[in-house]
mmCIF file of C-alpha atoms in Angstrom:
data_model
loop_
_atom_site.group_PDB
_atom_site.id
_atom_site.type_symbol
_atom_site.label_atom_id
_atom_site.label_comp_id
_atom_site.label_asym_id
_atom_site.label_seq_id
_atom_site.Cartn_x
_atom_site.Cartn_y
_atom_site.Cartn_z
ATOM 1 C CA UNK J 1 106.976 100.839 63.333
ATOM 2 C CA UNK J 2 103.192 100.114 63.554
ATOM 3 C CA UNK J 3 102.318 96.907 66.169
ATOM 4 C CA UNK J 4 100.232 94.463 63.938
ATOM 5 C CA UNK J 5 99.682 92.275 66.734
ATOM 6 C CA UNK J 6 97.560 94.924 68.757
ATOM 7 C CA UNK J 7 94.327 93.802 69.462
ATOM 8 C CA UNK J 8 91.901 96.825 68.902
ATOM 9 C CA UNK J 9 89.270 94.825 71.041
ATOM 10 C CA UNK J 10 91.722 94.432 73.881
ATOM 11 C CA UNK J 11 92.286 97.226 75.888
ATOM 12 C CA UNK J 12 94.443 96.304 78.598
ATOM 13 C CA UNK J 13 96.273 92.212 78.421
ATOM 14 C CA UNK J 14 96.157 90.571 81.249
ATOM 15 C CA UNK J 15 100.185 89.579 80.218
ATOM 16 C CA UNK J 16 100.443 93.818 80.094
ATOM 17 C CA UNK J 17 101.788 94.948 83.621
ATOM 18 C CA UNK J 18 100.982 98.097 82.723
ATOM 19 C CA UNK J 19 97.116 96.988 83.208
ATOM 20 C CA UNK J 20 98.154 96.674 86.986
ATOM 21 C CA UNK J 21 98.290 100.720 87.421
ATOM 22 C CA UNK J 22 95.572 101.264 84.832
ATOM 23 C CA UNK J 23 96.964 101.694 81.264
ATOM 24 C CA UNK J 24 95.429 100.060 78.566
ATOM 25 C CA UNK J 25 97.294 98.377 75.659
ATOM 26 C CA UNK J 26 96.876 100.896 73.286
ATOM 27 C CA UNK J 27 98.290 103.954 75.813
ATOM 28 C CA UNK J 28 101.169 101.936 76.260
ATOM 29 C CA UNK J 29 101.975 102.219 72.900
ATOM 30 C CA UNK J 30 101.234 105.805 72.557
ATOM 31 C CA UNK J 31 103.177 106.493 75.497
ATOM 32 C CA UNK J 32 105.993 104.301 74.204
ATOM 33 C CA UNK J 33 105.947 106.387 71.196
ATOM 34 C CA UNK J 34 106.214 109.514 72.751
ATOM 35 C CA UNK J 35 109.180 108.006 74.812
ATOM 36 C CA UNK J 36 111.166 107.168 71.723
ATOM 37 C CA UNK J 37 110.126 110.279 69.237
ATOM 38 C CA UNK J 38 108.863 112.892 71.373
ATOM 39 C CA UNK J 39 108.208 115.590 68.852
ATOM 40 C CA UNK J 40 106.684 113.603 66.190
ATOM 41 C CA UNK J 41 103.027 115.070 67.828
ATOM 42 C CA UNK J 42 99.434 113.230 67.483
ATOM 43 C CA UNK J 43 99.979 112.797 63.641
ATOM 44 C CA UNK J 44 103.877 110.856 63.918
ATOM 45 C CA UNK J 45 102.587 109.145 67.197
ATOM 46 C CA UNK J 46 99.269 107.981 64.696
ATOM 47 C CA UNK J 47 101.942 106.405 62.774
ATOM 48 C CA UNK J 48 103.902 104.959 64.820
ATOM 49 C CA UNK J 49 100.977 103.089 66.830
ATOM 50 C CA UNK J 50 99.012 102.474 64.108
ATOM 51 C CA UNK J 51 95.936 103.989 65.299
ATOM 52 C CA UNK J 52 94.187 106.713 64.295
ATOM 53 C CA UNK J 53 95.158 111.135 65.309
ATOM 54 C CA UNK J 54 91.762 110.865 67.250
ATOM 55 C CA UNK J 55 92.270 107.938 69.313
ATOM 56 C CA UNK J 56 95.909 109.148 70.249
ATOM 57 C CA UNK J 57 94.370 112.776 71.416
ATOM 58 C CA UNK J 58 92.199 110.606 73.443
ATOM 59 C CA UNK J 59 95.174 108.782 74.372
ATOM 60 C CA UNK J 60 97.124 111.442 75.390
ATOM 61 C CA UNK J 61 94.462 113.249 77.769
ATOM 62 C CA UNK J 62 94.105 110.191 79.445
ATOM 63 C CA UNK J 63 98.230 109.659 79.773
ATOM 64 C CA UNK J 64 97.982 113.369 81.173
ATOM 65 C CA UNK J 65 95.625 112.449 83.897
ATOM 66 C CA UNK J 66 96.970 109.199 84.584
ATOM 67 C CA UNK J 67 100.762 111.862 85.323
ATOM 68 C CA UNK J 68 102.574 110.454 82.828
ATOM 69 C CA UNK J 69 102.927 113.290 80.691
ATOM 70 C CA UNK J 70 103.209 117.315 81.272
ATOM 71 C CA UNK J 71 100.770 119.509 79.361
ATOM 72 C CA UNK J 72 101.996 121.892 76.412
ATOM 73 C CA UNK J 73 103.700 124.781 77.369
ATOM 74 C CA UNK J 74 105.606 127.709 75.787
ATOM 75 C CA UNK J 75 108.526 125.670 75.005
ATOM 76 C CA UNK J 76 106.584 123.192 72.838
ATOM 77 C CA UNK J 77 104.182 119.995 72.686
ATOM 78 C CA UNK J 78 103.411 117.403 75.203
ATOM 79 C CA UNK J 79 106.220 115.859 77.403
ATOM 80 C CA UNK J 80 106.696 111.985 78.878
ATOM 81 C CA UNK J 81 107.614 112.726 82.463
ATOM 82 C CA UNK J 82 110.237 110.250 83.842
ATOM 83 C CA UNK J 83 109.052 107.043 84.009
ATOM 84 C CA UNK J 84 110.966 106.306 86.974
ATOM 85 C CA UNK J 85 108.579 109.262 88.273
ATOM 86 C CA UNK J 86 105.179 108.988 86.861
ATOM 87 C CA UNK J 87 105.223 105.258 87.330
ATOM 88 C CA UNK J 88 105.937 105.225 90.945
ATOM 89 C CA UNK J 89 103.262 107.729 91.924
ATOM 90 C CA UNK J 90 100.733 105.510 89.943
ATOM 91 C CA UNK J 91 102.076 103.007 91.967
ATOM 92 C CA UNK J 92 101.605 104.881 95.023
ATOM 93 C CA UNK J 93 97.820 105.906 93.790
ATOM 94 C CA UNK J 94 96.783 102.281 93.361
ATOM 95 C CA UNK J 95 97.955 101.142 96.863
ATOM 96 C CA UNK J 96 96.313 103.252 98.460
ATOM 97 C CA UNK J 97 93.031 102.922 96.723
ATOM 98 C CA UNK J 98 93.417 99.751 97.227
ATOM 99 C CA UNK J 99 94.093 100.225 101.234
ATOM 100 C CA UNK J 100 90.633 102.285 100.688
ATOM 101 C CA UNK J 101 89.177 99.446 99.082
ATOM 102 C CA UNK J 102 89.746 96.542 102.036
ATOM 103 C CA UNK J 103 88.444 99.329 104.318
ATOM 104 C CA UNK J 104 85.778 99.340 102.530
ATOM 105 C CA UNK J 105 85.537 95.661 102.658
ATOM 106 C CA UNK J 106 85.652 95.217 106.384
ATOM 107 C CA UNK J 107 82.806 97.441 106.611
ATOM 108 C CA UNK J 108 80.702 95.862 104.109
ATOM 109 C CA UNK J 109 81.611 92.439 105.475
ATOM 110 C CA UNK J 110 80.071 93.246 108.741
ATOM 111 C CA UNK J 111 76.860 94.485 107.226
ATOM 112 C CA UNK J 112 77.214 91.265 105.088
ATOM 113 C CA UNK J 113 77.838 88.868 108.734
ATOM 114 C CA UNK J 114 74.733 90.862 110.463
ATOM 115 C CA UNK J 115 72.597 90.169 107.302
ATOM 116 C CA UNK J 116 73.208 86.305 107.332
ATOM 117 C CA UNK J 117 72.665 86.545 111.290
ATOM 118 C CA UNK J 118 69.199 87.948 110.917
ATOM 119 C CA UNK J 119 68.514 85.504 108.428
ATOM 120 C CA UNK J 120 69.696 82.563 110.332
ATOM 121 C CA UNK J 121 70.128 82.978 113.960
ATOM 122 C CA UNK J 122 72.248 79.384 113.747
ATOM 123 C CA UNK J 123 75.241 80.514 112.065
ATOM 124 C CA UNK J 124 76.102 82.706 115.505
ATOM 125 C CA UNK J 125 77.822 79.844 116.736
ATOM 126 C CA UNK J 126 79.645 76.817 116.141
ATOM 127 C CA UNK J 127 79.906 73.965 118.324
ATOM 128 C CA UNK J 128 83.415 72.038 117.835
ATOM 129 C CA UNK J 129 83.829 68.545 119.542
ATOM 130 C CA UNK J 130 86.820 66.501 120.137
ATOM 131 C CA UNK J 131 90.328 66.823 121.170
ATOM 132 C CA UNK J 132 91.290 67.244 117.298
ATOM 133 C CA UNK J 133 88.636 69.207 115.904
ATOM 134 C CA UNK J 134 89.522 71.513 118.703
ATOM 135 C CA UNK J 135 92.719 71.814 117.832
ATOM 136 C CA UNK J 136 92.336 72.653 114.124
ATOM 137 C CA UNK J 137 89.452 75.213 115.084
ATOM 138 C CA UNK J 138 92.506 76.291 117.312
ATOM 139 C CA UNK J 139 95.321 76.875 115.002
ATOM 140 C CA UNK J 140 92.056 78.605 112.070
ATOM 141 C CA UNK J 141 91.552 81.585 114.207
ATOM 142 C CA UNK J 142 95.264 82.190 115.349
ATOM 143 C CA UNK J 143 96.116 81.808 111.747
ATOM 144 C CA UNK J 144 93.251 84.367 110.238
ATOM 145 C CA UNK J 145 94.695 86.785 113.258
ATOM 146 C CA UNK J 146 95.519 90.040 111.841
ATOM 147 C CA UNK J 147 95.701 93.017 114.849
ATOM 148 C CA UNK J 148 94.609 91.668 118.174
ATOM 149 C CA UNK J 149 94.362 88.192 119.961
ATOM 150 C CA UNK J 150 93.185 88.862 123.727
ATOM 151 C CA UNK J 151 93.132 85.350 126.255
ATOM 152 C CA UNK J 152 91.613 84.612 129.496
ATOM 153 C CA UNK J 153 93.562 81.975 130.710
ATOM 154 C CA UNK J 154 92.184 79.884 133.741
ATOM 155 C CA UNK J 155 92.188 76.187 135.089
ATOM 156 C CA UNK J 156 91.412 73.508 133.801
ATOM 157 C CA UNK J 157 93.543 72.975 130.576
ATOM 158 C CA UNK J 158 92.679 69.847 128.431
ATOM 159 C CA UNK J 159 95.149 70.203 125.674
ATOM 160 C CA UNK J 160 98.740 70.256 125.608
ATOM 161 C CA UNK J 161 100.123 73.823 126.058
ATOM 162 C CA UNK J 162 103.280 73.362 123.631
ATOM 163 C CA UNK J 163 101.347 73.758 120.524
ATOM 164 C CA UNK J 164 99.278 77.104 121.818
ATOM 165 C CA UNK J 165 103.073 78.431 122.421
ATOM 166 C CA UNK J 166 104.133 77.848 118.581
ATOM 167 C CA UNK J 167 100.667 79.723 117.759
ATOM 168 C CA UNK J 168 101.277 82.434 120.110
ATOM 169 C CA UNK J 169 105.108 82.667 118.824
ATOM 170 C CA UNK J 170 103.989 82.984 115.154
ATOM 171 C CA UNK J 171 101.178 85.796 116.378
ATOM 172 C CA UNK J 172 104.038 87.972 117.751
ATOM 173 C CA UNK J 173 106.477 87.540 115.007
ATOM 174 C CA UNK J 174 103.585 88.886 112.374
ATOM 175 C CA UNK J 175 103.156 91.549 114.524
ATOM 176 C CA UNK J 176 99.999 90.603 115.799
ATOM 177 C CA UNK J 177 99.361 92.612 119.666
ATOM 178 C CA UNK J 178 98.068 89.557 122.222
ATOM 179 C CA UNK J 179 96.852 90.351 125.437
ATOM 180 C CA UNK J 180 96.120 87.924 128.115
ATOM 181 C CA UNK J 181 94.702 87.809 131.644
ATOM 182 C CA UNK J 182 95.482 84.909 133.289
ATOM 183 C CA UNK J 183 93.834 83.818 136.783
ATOM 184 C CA UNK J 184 96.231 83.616 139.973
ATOM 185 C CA UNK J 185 95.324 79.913 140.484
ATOM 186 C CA UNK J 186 97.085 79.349 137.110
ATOM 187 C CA UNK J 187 100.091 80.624 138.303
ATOM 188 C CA UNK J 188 100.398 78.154 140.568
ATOM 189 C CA UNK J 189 100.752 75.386 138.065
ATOM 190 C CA UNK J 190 104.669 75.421 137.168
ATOM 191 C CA UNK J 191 103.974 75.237 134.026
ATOM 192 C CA UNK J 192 101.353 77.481 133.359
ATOM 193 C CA UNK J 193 103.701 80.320 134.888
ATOM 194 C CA UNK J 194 106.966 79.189 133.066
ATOM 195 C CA UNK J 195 104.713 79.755 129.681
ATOM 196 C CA UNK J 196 103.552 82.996 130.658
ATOM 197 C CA UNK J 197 106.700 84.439 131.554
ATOM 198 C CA UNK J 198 107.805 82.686 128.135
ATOM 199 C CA UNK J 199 105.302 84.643 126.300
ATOM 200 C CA UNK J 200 106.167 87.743 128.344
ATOM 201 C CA UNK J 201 109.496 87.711 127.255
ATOM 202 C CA UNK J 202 108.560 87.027 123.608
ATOM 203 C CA UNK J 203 106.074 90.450 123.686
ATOM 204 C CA UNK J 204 103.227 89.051 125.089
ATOM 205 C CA UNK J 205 101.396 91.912 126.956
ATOM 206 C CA UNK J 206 100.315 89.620 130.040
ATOM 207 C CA UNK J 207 98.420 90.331 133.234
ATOM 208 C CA UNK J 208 96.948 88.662 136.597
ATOM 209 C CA UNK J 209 93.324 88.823 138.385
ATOM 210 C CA UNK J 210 92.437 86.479 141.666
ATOM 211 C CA UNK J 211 89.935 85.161 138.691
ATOM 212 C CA UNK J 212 88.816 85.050 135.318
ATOM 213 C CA UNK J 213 84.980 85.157 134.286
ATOM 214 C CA UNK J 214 85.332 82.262 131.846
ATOM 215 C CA UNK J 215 88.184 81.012 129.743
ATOM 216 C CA UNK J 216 88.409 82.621 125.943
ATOM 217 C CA UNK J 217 90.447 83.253 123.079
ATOM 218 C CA UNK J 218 88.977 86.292 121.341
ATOM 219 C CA UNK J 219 90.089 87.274 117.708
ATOM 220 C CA UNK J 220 89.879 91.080 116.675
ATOM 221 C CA UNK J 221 86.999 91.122 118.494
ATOM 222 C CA UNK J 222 85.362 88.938 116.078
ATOM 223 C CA UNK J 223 85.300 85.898 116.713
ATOM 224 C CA UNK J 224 85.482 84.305 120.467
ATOM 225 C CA UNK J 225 86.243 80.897 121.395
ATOM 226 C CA UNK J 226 84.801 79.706 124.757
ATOM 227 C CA UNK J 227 84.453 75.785 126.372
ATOM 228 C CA UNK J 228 80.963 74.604 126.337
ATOM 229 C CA UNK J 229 82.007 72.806 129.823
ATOM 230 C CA UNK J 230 83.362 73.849 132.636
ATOM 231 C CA UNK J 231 85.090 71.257 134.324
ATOM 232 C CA UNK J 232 87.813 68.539 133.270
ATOM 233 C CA UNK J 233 84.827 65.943 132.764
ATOM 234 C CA UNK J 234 83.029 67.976 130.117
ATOM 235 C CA UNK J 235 86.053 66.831 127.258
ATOM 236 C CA UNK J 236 86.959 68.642 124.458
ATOM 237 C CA UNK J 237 83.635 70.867 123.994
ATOM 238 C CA UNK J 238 83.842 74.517 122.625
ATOM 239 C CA UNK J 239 82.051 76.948 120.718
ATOM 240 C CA UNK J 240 82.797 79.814 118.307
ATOM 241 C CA UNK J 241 80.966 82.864 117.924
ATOM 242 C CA UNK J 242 81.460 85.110 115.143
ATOM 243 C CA UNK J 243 81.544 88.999 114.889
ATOM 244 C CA UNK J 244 77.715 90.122 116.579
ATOM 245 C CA UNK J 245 76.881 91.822 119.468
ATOM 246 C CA UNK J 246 77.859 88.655 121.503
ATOM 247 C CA UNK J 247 81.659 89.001 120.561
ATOM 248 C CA UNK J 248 81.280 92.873 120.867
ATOM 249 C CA UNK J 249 80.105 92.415 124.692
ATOM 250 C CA UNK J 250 83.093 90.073 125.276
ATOM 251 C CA UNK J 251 85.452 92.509 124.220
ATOM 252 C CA UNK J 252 84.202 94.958 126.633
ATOM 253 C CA UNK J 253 84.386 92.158 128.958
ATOM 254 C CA UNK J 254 87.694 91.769 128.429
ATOM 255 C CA UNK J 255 88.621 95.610 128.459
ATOM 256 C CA UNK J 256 87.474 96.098 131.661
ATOM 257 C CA UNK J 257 89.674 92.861 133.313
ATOM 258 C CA UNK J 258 92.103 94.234 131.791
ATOM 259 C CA UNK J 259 92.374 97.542 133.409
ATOM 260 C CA UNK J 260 91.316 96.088 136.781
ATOM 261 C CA UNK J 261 94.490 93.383 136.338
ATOM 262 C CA UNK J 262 97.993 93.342 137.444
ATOM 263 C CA UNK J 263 101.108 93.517 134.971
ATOM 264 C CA UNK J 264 103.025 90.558 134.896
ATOM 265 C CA UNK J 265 106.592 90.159 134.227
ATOM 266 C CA UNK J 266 108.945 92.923 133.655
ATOM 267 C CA UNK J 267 112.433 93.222 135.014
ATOM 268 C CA UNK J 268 114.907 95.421 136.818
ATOM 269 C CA UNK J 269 115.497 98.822 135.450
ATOM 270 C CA UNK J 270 118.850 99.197 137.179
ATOM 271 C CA UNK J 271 121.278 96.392 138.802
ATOM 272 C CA UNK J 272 119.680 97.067 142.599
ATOM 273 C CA UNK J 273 117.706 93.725 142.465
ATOM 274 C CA UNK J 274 119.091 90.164 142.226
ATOM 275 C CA UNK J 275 117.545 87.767 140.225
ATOM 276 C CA UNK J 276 116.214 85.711 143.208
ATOM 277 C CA UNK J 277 114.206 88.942 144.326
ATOM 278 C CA UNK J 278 112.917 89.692 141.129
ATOM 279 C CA UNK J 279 111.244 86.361 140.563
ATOM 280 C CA UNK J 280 109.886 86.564 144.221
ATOM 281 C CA UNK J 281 107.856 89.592 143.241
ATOM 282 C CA UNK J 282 106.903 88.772 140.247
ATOM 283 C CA UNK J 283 105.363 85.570 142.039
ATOM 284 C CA UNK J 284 103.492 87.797 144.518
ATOM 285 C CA UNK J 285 102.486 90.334 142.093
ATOM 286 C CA UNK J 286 100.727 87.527 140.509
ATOM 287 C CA UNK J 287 98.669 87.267 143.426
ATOM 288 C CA UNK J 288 100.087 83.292 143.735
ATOM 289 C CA UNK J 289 99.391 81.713 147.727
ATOM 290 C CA UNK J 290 102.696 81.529 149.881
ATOM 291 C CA UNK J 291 102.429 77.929 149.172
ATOM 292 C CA UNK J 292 102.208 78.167 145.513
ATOM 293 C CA UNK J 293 105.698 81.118 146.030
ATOM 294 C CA UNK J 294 107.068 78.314 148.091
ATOM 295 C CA UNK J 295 107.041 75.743 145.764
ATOM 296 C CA UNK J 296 107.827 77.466 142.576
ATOM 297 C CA UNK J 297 111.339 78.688 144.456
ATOM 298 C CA UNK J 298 111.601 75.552 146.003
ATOM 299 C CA UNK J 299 111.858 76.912 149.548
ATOM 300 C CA UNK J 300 110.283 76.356 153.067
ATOM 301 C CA UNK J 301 107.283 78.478 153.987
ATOM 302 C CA UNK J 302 109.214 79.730 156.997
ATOM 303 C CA UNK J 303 112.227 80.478 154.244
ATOM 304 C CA UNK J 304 109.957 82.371 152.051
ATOM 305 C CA UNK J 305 107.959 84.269 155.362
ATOM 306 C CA UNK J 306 110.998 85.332 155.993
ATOM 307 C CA UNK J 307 112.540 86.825 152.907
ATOM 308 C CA UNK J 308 109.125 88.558 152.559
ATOM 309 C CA UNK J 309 109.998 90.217 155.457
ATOM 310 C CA UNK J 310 113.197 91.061 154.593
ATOM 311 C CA UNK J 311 111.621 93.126 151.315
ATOM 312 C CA UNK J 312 109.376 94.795 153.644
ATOM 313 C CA UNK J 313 112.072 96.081 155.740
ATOM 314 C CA UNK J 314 114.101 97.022 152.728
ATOM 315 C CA UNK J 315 111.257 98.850 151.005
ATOM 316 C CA UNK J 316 109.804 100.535 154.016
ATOM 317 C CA UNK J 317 106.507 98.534 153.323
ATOM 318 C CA UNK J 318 103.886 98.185 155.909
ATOM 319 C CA UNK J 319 102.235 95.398 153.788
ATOM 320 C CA UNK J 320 102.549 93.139 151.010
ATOM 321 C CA UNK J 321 100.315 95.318 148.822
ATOM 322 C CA UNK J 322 102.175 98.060 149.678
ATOM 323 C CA UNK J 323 105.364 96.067 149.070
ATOM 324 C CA UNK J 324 104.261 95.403 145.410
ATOM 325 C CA UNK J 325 103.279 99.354 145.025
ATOM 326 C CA UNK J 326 106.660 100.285 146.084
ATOM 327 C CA UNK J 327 108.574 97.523 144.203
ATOM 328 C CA UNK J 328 106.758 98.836 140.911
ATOM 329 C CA UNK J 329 107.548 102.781 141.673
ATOM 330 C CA UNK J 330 111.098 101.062 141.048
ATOM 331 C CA UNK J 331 110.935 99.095 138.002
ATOM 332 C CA UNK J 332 111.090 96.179 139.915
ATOM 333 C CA UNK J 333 108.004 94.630 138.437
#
């Protein structure tokens, strides 16, 4: 039965889902045809589609490339292969030229970013002011995260940190990889530690240094968010830098804390370590002051001195760095 309604001028309808995989309107129906009356060749197939024994040659070759039908052979005319077949590996084809495609797209964007750069210096940065405006800029970037968010996390903090740990939830879930490298004195706020070891146990990969260079959020190493202050009195002041050589150099920065920083968290590999014992090294492995130990276990300096001690004596340590090398040859830390 010929299709009257087929539009000669439209090759592939956007209401055709066929267009999705590349197949026009008019090789549907050939195609179609072929399904339903596979030896009726070019002429029958004319007939049935209502075009013309050229056009459905042309039809064909293209249905042949595209793998939905086999070539001629010695038992007769042109085949359909199994739709169940041909139209999953044209499935297959167009995601991954489309993979290729936002490849390419990345790498065009960043010739696109350096070209606006040279053009106008201004749009490196981005100055954001005020507690909200902060925020919002905040929860942007963690939301346009797609493969790595890396933190240096030091004192002071002017925003609550409850809303940073719903952000840094949602990261992990999506699979996102966040790093952070959090300075020792931040450890010794109570609540800076419980949200590390939080994170920790959610998949962040998290790590201590006596310092951090500067506080900042960095976004797949293109775009870094840094205070424009740094002290409590400055207020909510920050800037954003996009993707440049600027963000590039920060990631190195990062990199090389990083591999100069101590793991933090972990746990017991075996049942040899009580939970008291754990937590103890994992505060001094943070680098954390006995007083800062002391008050986070809610003990006496001469309480905490002494089971110290006791760890060294168990271990065979000399010293407390050699305490934390030994206490990590275990899986203790």
């Amino acid at each position: 039965m010929v299709n009257t309604a087929y539009d000669t001028a439209r090759q592939t309808p956007a209401a055709s889902p066929w267009a999705a995989v590349g197949v026009s309107a008019f090789d549907e129906l050939v195609y179609q045809s072929i399904l339903n009356q596979p030896d009726a060749g070019a002429a029958g197939w004319a007939l049935l589609t209502g075009g013309p024994p050229a056009r459905v040659r042309e039809s064909c070759n293209r249905l042949l490339a595209l793998g939905l039908l086999q070539p001629p052979d010695s038992m007769g005319g042109l085949r359909a292969v199994d739709p169940r077949v041909g139209i999953r590996a044209l499935i297959r084809r167009r995601e991954t030229e489309s993979e290729l495609l936002a490849a390419t797209a990345e790498e065009m964007a960043t010739a696109y970013e350096a070209g606006l750069l040279r053009e106008e210096p201004a749009r490196l940065v981005e100055v954001v002011s005020g507690e909200g405006a902060n925020a919002a800029r905040l929860e942007e970037l963690y939301a346009h995260a797609e493969h790595e968010v890396c933190l240096f996390d030091t004192p002071p903090y002017l925003a609550p940190r409850t809303p940073q740990l719903d952000l840094q939830a949602d990261l992990l879930s999506r699979g996102v990889v966040y790093r952070a490298v959090y300075a020792a004195t931040a450890l010794e706020d109570p609540d800076v530690l419980t949200h590390a070891w939080k994170m920790v146990e959610l998949g962040e990969q998290a790590r201590v240094l006596p310092s951090v260079p500067v506080k900042m959020l960095l976004i797949d190493g293109r775009r870094a968010m840094l205070p424009l202050t740094a002290s409590e009195t400055g207020g909510y002041c920050a800037v954003v830098v996009r993707h440049s050589a600027v963000t590039e150099a920060l990631q190195k920065l990062f990199d090389l804390a990083w591999q100069q920083a101590t793991p933090l968290g972990g746990t017991a590999t075996n049942g040899e370590l009580p939970e008291s014992e754990r937590v103890l090294i994992r505060l001094l492995t943070a680098g954390l002051k006995d007083e800062a130990v002391a008050r986070h276990l809610g003990v006496s300096l001469r309480t905490l001195r002494r089971r110290v001690s006791e760890l060294q004596e168990r271990l065979g340590a000399a010293s407390r760095f050699q305490l934390g090398v030994r206490a990590a040859q275990r899986g203790w830390v």
